[in-house]
mmCIF file with all atom_site columns, C-alpha atoms in Angstrom:
data_model
loop_
_atom_site.group_PDB
_atom_site.id
_atom_site.type_symbol
_atom_site.label_atom_id
_atom_site.label_alt_id
_atom_site.label_comp_id
_atom_site.label_asym_id
_atom_site.label_entity_id
_atom_site.label_seq_id
_atom_site.pdbx_PDB_ins_code
_atom_site.Cartn_x
_atom_site.Cartn_y
_atom_site.Cartn_z
_atom_site.occupancy
_atom_site.B_iso_or_equiv
_atom_site.pdbx_formal_charge
_atom_site.auth_seq_id
_atom_site.auth_comp_id
_atom_site.auth_asym_id
_atom_site.auth_atom_id
_atom_site.pdbx_PDB_model_num
ATOM 1  C CA . UNK A 1 1  ? 13.518  -174.916 65.195  1.00 53.00 ? 1  UNK A CA 1
ATOM 2  C CA . UNK A 1 2  ? 12.842  -176.708 68.488  1.00 61.00 ? 2  UNK A CA 1
ATOM 3  C CA . UNK A 1 3  ? 10.618  -175.041 71.080  1.00 81.00 ? 3  UNK A CA 1
ATOM 4  C CA . UNK A 1 4  ? 12.263  -173.556 74.136  1.00 89.00 ? 4  UNK A CA 1
ATOM 5  C CA . UNK A 1 5  ? 10.779  -175.306 77.224  1.00 89.00 ? 5  UNK A CA 1
ATOM 6  C CA . UNK A 1 6  ? 11.754  -172.416 79.547  1.00 92.00 ? 6  UNK A CA 1
ATOM 7  C CA . UNK A 1 7  ? 10.081  -169.854 77.277  1.00 92.00 ? 7  UNK A CA 1
ATOM 8  C CA . UNK A 1 8  ? 6.983   -172.063 77.049  1.00 92.00 ? 8  UNK A CA 1
ATOM 9  C CA . UNK A 1 9  ? 6.894   -172.389 80.832  1.00 94.00 ? 9  UNK A CA 1
ATOM 10 C CA . UNK A 1 10 ? 7.258   -168.613 81.307  1.00 94.00 ? 10 UNK A CA 1
ATOM 11 C CA . UNK A 1 11 ? 4.605   -167.940 78.678  1.00 94.00 ? 11 UNK A CA 1
ATOM 12 C CA . UNK A 1 12 ? 2.223   -170.369 80.411  1.00 95.00 ? 12 UNK A CA 1
ATOM 13 C CA . UNK A 1 13 ? 2.884   -168.724 83.787  1.00 95.00 ? 13 UNK A CA 1
ATOM 14 C CA . UNK A 1 14 ? 2.301   -165.233 82.348  1.00 95.00 ? 14 UNK A CA 1
ATOM 15 C CA . UNK A 1 15 ? -0.899  -166.374 80.638  1.00 96.00 ? 15 UNK A CA 1
ATOM 16 C CA . UNK A 1 16 ? -2.139  -167.946 83.870  1.00 96.00 ? 16 UNK A CA 1
ATOM 17 C CA . UNK A 1 17 ? -1.376  -164.742 85.839  1.00 96.00 ? 17 UNK A CA 1
ATOM 18 C CA . UNK A 1 18 ? -3.121  -162.641 83.198  1.00 96.00 ? 18 UNK A CA 1
ATOM 19 C CA . UNK A 1 19 ? -6.227  -164.851 83.312  1.00 96.00 ? 19 UNK A CA 1
ATOM 20 C CA . UNK A 1 20 ? -6.284  -164.835 87.140  1.00 96.00 ? 20 UNK A CA 1
ATOM 21 C CA . UNK A 1 21 ? -5.933  -161.056 87.189  1.00 96.00 ? 21 UNK A CA 1
ATOM 22 C CA . UNK A 1 22 ? -8.663  -160.697 84.553  1.00 96.00 ? 22 UNK A CA 1
ATOM 23 C CA . UNK A 1 23 ? -11.009 -162.913 86.617  1.00 96.00 ? 23 UNK A CA 1
ATOM 24 C CA . UNK A 1 24 ? -10.224 -160.944 89.775  1.00 95.00 ? 24 UNK A CA 1
ATOM 25 C CA . UNK A 1 25 ? -10.807 -157.668 87.927  1.00 96.00 ? 25 UNK A CA 1
ATOM 26 C CA . UNK A 1 26 ? -14.138 -158.975 86.591  1.00 95.00 ? 26 UNK A CA 1
ATOM 27 C CA . UNK A 1 27 ? -15.233 -159.996 90.104  1.00 95.00 ? 27 UNK A CA 1
ATOM 28 C CA . UNK A 1 28 ? -14.198 -156.643 91.576  1.00 96.00 ? 28 UNK A CA 1
ATOM 29 C CA . UNK A 1 29 ? -15.924 -154.782 88.756  1.00 96.00 ? 29 UNK A CA 1
ATOM 30 C CA . UNK A 1 30 ? -19.069 -156.801 89.465  1.00 95.00 ? 30 UNK A CA 1
ATOM 31 C CA . UNK A 1 31 ? -18.881 -155.862 93.143  1.00 96.00 ? 31 UNK A CA 1
ATOM 32 C CA . UNK A 1 32 ? -18.398 -152.170 92.316  1.00 96.00 ? 32 UNK A CA 1
ATOM 33 C CA . UNK A 1 33 ? -21.276 -152.309 89.823  1.00 96.00 ? 33 UNK A CA 1
ATOM 34 C CA . UNK A 1 34 ? -23.511 -153.959 92.421  1.00 96.00 ? 34 UNK A CA 1
ATOM 35 C CA . UNK A 1 35 ? -22.541 -151.380 95.047  1.00 97.00 ? 35 UNK A CA 1
ATOM 36 C CA . UNK A 1 36 ? -23.214 -148.577 92.570  1.00 96.00 ? 36 UNK A CA 1
ATOM 37 C CA . UNK A 1 37 ? -26.664 -149.985 91.844  1.00 97.00 ? 37 UNK A CA 1
ATOM 38 C CA . UNK A 1 38 ? -27.416 -150.147 95.585  1.00 97.00 ? 38 UNK A CA 1
ATOM 39 C CA . UNK A 1 39 ? -26.166 -146.580 95.995  1.00 97.00 ? 39 UNK A CA 1
ATOM 40 C CA . UNK A 1 40 ? -28.405 -145.380 93.174  1.00 96.00 ? 40 UNK A CA 1
ATOM 41 C CA . UNK A 1 41 ? -31.399 -146.976 94.896  1.00 96.00 ? 41 UNK A CA 1
ATOM 42 C CA . UNK A 1 42 ? -30.502 -145.320 98.189  1.00 97.00 ? 42 UNK A CA 1
ATOM 43 C CA . UNK A 1 43 ? -30.083 -141.936 96.508  1.00 96.00 ? 43 UNK A CA 1
ATOM 44 C CA . UNK A 1 44 ? -33.461 -142.414 94.829  1.00 95.00 ? 44 UNK A CA 1
ATOM 45 C CA . UNK A 1 45 ? -35.069 -143.215 98.183  1.00 96.00 ? 45 UNK A CA 1
ATOM 46 C CA . UNK A 1 46 ? -33.422 -140.202 99.799  1.00 95.00 ? 46 UNK A CA 1
ATOM 47 C CA . UNK A 1 47 ? -34.616 -138.010 96.939  1.00 94.00 ? 47 UNK A CA 1
ATOM 48 C CA . UNK A 1 48 ? -38.190 -139.187 97.507  1.00 94.00 ? 48 UNK A CA 1
ATOM 49 C CA . UNK A 1 49 ? -37.872 -138.541 101.243 1.00 95.00 ? 49 UNK A CA 1
ATOM 50 C CA . UNK A 1 50 ? -36.532 -135.034 100.602 1.00 94.00 ? 50 UNK A CA 1
ATOM 51 C CA . UNK A 1 51 ? -39.453 -134.351 98.261  1.00 92.00 ? 51 UNK A CA 1
ATOM 52 C CA . UNK A 1 52 ? -41.867 -135.591 100.930 1.00 93.00 ? 52 UNK A CA 1
ATOM 53 C CA . UNK A 1 53 ? -40.173 -133.425 103.523 1.00 94.00 ? 53 UNK A CA 1
ATOM 54 C CA . UNK A 1 54 ? -40.449 -130.417 101.212 1.00 92.00 ? 54 UNK A CA 1
ATOM 55 C CA . UNK A 1 55 ? -44.185 -131.031 100.850 1.00 92.00 ? 55 UNK A CA 1
ATOM 56 C CA . UNK A 1 56 ? -44.569 -131.324 104.623 1.00 94.00 ? 56 UNK A CA 1
ATOM 57 C CA . UNK A 1 57 ? -42.654 -128.085 105.108 1.00 95.00 ? 57 UNK A CA 1
ATOM 58 C CA . UNK A 1 58 ? -44.924 -126.357 102.606 1.00 93.00 ? 58 UNK A CA 1
ATOM 59 C CA . UNK A 1 59 ? -47.949 -127.561 104.585 1.00 93.00 ? 59 UNK A CA 1
ATOM 60 C CA . UNK A 1 60 ? -46.364 -126.420 107.829 1.00 95.00 ? 60 UNK A CA 1
ATOM 61 C CA . UNK A 1 61 ? -45.591 -123.020 106.318 1.00 95.00 ? 61 UNK A CA 1
ATOM 62 C CA . UNK A 1 62 ? -49.247 -122.630 105.322 1.00 95.00 ? 62 UNK A CA 1
ATOM 63 C CA . UNK A 1 63 ? -50.391 -123.586 108.828 1.00 96.00 ? 63 UNK A CA 1
ATOM 64 C CA . UNK A 1 64 ? -47.986 -121.062 110.352 1.00 97.00 ? 64 UNK A CA 1
ATOM 65 C CA . UNK A 1 65 ? -49.313 -118.361 108.013 1.00 96.00 ? 65 UNK A CA 1
ATOM 66 C CA . UNK A 1 66 ? -52.892 -119.131 109.087 1.00 97.00 ? 66 UNK A CA 1
ATOM 67 C CA . UNK A 1 67 ? -51.863 -119.140 112.755 1.00 97.00 ? 67 UNK A CA 1
ATOM 68 C CA . UNK A 1 68 ? -50.072 -115.793 112.417 1.00 97.00 ? 68 UNK A CA 1
ATOM 69 C CA . UNK A 1 69 ? -53.089 -114.284 110.680 1.00 97.00 ? 69 UNK A CA 1
ATOM 70 C CA . UNK A 1 70 ? -55.382 -115.502 113.470 1.00 97.00 ? 70 UNK A CA 1
ATOM 71 C CA . UNK A 1 71 ? -52.905 -114.231 116.084 1.00 97.00 ? 71 UNK A CA 1
ATOM 72 C CA . UNK A 1 72 ? -52.898 -110.772 114.484 1.00 96.00 ? 72 UNK A CA 1
ATOM 73 C CA . UNK A 1 73 ? -56.696 -110.753 114.624 1.00 96.00 ? 73 UNK A CA 1
ATOM 74 C CA . UNK A 1 74 ? -56.667 -111.758 118.308 1.00 96.00 ? 74 UNK A CA 1
ATOM 75 C CA . UNK A 1 75 ? -54.034 -109.100 119.048 1.00 95.00 ? 75 UNK A CA 1
ATOM 76 C CA . UNK A 1 76 ? -56.117 -106.439 117.285 1.00 93.00 ? 76 UNK A CA 1
ATOM 77 C CA . UNK A 1 77 ? -59.169 -107.461 119.310 1.00 94.00 ? 77 UNK A CA 1
ATOM 78 C CA . UNK A 1 78 ? -57.168 -107.314 122.553 1.00 94.00 ? 78 UNK A CA 1
ATOM 79 C CA . UNK A 1 79 ? -55.878 -103.843 121.675 1.00 92.00 ? 79 UNK A CA 1
ATOM 80 C CA . UNK A 1 80 ? -59.442 -102.686 120.999 1.00 90.00 ? 80 UNK A CA 1
ATOM 81 C CA . UNK A 1 81 ? -60.699 -104.137 124.295 1.00 91.00 ? 81 UNK A CA 1
ATOM 82 C CA . UNK A 1 82 ? -57.799 -102.722 126.287 1.00 89.00 ? 82 UNK A CA 1
ATOM 83 C CA . UNK A 1 83 ? -58.175 -99.332  124.600 1.00 88.00 ? 83 UNK A CA 1
ATOM 84 C CA . UNK A 1 84 ? -61.843 -99.337  125.587 1.00 86.00 ? 84 UNK A CA 1
ATOM 85 C CA . UNK A 1 85 ? -60.898 -100.003 129.201 1.00 86.00 ? 85 UNK A CA 1
ATOM 86 C CA . UNK A 1 86 ? -58.339 -97.204  129.436 1.00 84.00 ? 86 UNK A CA 1
ATOM 87 C CA . UNK A 1 87 ? -59.602 -94.515  131.779 1.00 70.00 ? 87 UNK A CA 1
ATOM 88 C CA . UNK A 1 88 ? -62.514 -96.568  133.099 1.00 72.00 ? 88 UNK A CA 1
ATOM 89 C CA . UNK A 1 89 ? -62.749 -97.306  136.787 1.00 66.00 ? 89 UNK A CA 1
ATOM 90 C CA . UNK A 1 90 ? -62.597 -101.060 137.095 1.00 63.00 ? 90 UNK A CA 1
ATOM 91 C CA . UNK A 1 91 ? -62.707 -101.152 140.892 1.00 67.00 ? 91 UNK A CA 1
ATOM 92 C CA . UNK A 1 92 ? -65.951 -102.359 142.345 1.00 58.00 ? 92 UNK A CA 1
ATOM 93 C CA . UNK A 1 93 ? -67.165 -100.631 145.400 1.00 51.00 ? 93 UNK A CA 1
#
């Protein structure tokens, strides 16, 4: 049975289109994979920065606690001093 030249031509064209599409798909997949790798690195960096920020906030919270404790002590001292002055004549002369 002789080969059909039109069928052979169509088959060659379909094969060529399939191979071109496969190459394009491979390239696009490579680009997506590369972008995903870059995104993972960025997420990792952001995660480290968030951890660092959390540590800084913890340190700030401790400093605020110390400040508030000192402020309460100063306030108590001021109340004692002002209470001691109540009823005293502070005018000179």
